[in-house]
mmCIF file of C-alpha atoms in Angstrom:
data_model
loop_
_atom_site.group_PDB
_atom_site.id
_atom_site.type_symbol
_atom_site.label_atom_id
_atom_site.label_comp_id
_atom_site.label_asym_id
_atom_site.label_seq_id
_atom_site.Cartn_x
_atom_site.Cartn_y
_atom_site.Cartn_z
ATOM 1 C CA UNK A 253 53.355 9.015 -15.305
ATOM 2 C CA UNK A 254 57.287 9.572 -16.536
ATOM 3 C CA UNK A 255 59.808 7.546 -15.266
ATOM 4 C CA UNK A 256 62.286 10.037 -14.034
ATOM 5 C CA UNK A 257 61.226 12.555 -11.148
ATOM 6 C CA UNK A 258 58.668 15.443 -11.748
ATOM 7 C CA UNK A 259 59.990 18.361 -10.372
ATOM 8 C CA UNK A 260 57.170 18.722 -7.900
ATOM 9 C CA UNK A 261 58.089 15.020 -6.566
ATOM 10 C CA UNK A 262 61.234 14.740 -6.359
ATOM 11 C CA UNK A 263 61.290 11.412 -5.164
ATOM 12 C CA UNK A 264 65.296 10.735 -4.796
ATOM 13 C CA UNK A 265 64.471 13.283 -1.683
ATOM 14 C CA UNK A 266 62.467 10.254 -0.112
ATOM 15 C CA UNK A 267 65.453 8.714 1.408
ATOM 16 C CA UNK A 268 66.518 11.856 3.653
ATOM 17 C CA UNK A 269 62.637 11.645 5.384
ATOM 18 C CA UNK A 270 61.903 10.280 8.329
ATOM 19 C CA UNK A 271 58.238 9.804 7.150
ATOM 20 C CA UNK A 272 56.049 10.729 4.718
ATOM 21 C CA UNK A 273 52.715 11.830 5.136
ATOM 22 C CA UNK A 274 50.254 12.058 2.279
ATOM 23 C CA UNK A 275 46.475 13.867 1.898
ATOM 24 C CA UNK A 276 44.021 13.929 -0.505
ATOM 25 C CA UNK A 277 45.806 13.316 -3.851
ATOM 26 C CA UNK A 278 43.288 13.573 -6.734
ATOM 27 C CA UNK A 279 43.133 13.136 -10.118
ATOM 28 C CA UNK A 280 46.558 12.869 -11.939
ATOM 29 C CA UNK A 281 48.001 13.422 -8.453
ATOM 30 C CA UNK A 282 46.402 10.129 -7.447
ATOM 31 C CA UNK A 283 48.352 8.046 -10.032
ATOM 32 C CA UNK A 284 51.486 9.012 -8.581
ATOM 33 C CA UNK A 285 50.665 7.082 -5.187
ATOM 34 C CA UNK A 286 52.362 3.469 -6.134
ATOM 35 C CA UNK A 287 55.493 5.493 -7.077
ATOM 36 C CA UNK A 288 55.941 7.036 -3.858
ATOM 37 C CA UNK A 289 55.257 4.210 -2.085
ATOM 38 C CA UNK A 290 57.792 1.999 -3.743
ATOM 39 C CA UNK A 291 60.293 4.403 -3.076
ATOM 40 C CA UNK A 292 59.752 5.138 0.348
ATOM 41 C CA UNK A 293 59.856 0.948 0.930
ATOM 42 C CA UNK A 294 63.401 1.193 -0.450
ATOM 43 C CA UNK A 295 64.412 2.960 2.165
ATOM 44 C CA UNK A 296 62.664 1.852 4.602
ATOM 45 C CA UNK A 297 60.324 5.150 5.037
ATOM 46 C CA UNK A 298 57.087 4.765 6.964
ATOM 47 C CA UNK A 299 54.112 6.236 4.979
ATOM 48 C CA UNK A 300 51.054 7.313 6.546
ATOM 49 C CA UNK A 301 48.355 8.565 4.520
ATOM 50 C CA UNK A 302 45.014 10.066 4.432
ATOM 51 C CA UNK A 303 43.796 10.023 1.243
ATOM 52 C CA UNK A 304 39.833 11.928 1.758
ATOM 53 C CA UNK A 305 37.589 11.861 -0.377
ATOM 54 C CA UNK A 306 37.940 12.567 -4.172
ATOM 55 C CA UNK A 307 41.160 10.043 -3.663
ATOM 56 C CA UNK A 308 38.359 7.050 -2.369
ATOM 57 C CA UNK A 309 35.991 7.782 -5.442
ATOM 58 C CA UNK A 310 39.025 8.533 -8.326
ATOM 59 C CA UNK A 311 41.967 6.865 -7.060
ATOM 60 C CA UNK A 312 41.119 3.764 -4.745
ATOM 61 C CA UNK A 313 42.328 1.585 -7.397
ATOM 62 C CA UNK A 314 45.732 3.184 -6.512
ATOM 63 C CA UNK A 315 45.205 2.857 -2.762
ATOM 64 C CA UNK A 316 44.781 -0.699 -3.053
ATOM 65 C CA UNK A 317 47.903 -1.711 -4.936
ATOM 66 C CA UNK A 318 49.403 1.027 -2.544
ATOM 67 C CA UNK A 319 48.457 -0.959 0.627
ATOM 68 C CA UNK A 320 51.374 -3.365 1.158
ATOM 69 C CA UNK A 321 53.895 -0.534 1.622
ATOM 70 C CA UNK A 322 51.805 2.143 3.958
ATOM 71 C CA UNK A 323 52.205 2.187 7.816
ATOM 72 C CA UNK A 324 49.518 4.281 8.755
ATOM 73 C CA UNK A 325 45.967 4.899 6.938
ATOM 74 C CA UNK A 326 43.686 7.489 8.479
ATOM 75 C CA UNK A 327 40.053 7.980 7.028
ATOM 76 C CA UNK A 328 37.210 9.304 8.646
ATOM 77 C CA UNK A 329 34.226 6.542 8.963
ATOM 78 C CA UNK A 330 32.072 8.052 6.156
ATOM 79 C CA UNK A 331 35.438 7.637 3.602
ATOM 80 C CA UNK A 332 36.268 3.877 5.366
ATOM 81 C CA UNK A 333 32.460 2.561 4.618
ATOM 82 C CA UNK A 334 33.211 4.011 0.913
ATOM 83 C CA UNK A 335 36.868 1.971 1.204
ATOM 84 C CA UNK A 336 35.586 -1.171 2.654
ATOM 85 C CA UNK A 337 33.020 -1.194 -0.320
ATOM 86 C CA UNK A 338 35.349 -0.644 -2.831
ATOM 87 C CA UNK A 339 37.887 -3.434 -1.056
ATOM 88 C CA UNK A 340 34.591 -6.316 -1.095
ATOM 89 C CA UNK A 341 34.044 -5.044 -4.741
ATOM 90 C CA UNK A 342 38.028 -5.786 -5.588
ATOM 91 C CA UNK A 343 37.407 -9.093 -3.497
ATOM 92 C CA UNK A 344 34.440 -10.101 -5.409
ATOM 93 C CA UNK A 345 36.394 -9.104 -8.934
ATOM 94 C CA UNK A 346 39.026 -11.725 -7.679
ATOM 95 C CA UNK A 347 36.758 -14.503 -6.836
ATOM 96 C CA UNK A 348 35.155 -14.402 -10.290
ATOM 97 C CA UNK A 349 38.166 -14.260 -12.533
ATOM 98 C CA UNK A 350 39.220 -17.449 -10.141
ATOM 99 C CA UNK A 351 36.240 -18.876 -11.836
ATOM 100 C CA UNK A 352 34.733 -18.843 -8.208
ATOM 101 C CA UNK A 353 32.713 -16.327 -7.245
ATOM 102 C CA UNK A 354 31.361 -16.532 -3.456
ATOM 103 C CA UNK A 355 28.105 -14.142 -3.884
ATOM 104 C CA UNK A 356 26.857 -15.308 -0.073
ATOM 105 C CA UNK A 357 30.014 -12.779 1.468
ATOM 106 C CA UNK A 358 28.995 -9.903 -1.250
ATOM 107 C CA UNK A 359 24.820 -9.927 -1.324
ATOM 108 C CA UNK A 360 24.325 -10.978 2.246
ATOM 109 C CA UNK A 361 27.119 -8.860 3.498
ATOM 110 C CA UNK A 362 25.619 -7.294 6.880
ATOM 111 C CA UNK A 363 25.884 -3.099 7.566
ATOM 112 C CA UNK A 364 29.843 -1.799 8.066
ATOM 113 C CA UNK A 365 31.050 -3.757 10.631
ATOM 114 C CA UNK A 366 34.216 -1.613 12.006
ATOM 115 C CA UNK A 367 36.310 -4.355 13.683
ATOM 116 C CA UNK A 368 35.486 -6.279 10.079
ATOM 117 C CA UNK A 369 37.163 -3.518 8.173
ATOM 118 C CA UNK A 370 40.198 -3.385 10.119
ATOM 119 C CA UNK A 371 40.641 -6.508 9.889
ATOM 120 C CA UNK A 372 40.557 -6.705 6.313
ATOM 121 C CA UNK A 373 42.436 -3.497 5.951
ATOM 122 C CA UNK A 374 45.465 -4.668 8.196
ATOM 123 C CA UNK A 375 45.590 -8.045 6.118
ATOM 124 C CA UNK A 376 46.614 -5.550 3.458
ATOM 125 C CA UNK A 377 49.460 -4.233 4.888
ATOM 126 C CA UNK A 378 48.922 -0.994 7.263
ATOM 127 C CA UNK A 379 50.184 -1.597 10.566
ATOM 128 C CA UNK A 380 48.194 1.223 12.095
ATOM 129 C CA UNK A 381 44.652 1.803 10.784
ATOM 130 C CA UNK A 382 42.930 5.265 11.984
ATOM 131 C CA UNK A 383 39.211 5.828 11.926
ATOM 132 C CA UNK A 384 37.938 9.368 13.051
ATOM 133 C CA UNK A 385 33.767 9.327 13.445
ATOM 134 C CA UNK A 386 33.166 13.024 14.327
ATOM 135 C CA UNK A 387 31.494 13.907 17.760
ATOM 136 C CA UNK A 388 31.959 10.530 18.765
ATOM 137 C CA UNK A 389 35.411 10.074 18.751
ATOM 138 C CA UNK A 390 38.052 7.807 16.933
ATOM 139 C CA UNK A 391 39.050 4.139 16.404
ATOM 140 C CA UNK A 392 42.351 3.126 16.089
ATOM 141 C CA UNK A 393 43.291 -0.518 15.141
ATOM 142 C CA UNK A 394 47.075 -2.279 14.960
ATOM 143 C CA UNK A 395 47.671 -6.108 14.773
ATOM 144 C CA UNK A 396 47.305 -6.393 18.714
ATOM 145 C CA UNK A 397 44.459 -3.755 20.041
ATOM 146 C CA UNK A 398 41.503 -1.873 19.051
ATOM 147 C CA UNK A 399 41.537 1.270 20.766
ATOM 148 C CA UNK A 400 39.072 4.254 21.018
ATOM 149 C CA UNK A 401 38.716 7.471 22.653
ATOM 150 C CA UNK A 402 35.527 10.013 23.115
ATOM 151 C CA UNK A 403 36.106 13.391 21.357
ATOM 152 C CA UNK A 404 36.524 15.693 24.227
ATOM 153 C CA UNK A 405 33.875 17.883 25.736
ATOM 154 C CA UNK A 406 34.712 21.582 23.955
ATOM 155 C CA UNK A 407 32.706 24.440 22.712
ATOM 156 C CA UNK A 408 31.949 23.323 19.337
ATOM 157 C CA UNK A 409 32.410 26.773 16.861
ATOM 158 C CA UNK A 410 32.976 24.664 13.484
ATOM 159 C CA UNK A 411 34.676 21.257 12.455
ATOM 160 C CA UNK A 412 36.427 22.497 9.631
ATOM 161 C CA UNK A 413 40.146 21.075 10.019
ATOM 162 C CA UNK A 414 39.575 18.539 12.834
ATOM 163 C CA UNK A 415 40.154 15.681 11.063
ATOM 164 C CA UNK A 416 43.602 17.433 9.632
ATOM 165 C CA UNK A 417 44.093 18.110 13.335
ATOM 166 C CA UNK A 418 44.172 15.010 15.016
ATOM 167 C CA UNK A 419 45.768 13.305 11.955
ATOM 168 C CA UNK A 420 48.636 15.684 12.623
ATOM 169 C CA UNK A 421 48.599 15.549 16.005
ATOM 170 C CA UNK A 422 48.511 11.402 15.845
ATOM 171 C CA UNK A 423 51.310 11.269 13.371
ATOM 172 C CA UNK A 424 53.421 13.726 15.225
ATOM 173 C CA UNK A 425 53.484 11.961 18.758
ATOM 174 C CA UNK A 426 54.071 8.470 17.098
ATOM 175 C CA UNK A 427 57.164 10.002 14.915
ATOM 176 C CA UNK A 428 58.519 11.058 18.961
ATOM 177 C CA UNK A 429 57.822 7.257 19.374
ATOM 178 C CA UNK A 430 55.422 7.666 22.097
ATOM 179 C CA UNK A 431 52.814 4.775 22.243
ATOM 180 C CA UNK A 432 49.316 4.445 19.922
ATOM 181 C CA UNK A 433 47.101 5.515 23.254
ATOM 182 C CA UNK A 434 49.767 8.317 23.729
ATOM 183 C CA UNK A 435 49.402 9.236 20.124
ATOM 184 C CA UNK A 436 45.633 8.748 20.605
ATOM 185 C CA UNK A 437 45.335 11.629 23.224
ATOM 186 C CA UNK A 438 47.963 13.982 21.468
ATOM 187 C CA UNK A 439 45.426 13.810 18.432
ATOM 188 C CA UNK A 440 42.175 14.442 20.080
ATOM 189 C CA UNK A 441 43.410 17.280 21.978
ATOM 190 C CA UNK A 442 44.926 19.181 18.672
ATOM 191 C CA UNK A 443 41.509 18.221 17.157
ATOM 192 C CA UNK A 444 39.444 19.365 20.103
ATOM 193 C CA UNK A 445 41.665 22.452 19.986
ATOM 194 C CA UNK A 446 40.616 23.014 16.344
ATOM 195 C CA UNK A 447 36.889 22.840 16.669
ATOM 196 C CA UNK A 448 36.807 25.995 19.002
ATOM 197 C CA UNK A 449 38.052 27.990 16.399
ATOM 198 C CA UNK A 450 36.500 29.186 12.962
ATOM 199 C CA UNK A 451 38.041 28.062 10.063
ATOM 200 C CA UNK A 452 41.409 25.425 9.952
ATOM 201 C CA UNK A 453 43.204 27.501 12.713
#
């Protein structure tokens, strides 16, 4: 991608945000992901991102170099069994062009092991890593705590949006600096709201 600003990212805007918050970039889109990142380090911008999808399968490459500088990642645990895979592959890549490649960690590797993943995930910079896993609830990991929290007991009328709901909801309370387990409850209520509603209302 060009060097100087594309008129649909102006980045020089970074530096007047107090975060930014990015979704499902995809194909070209994807690329641009580094770039933003970089510039929202520079001034000291938190990024939080939730990248779905068609970003995990097209643009994880970008993710991972991406990782140092982002805050927050939120996935839900379908798309962070697809990202743990694709950070053992990168892992396994790196052992072999040491001239060392550990197959026992790779070939034995036991099923998706959550508390493995954000472990490796926070090793990689995030601060805050967000795992949503549907009727059950949602995970949330920093350097200190695991912490979960049942979905909430609502008339179900369709899931569109609720991931989009609680990540908004999470981000918002923790941008009013309230605490994770604060954050936590802000974003399962907007999701639980969400549900009982067709469509993304």
């Amino acid at each position: 991608f060009p060097s100087h600003d594309i008129p649909e990212l102006p980045l020089s805007d970074i530096k007047q945000y107090d975060l930014v918050y990015l979704t499902s970039l995809s194909k070209q889109s994807a690329a641009c992901l580094p770039r933003i990142v970089n510039e929202a380090k520079k001034y000291k911008v938190p990024v939080a991102i939730n990248p779905g999808k068609s970003q995990l399968k097209l643009g994880s490459d970008f993710l991972k170099d991406s990782l140092s500088g982002i805050y927050t990642l939120l996935l839900n645990y379908e798309e962070a069994q697809q990202f743990m895979h694709s950070l053992l592959e990168l892992k396994e890549t790196k052992q072999h062009v040491g001239g060392k490649l550990d197959i026992s960690e790779t070939q034995n590797a036991p099923a998706f092991n959550l508390k493995q993943f954000f472990r490796q995930v926070m090793k990689l910079g995030p601060r805050v890593v967000v795992v949503t896993n549907g009727a059950e609830g949602v995970y949330v990991g920093t350097p200190e705590y695991l912490y979960f929290h049942p979905a909430l007991p609502v008339d179900l009328v369709n899931t569109l949006g609720a991931g989009d709901g609680f990540s908004s909801g999470f981000m918002a309370a923790m941008q009013l600096g309230l605490s994770v387990p604060e954050a936590l409850r802000f974003g399962v209520a907007n999701s639980a709201s969400v549900v009982q509603y067709p469509d993304a209302k």
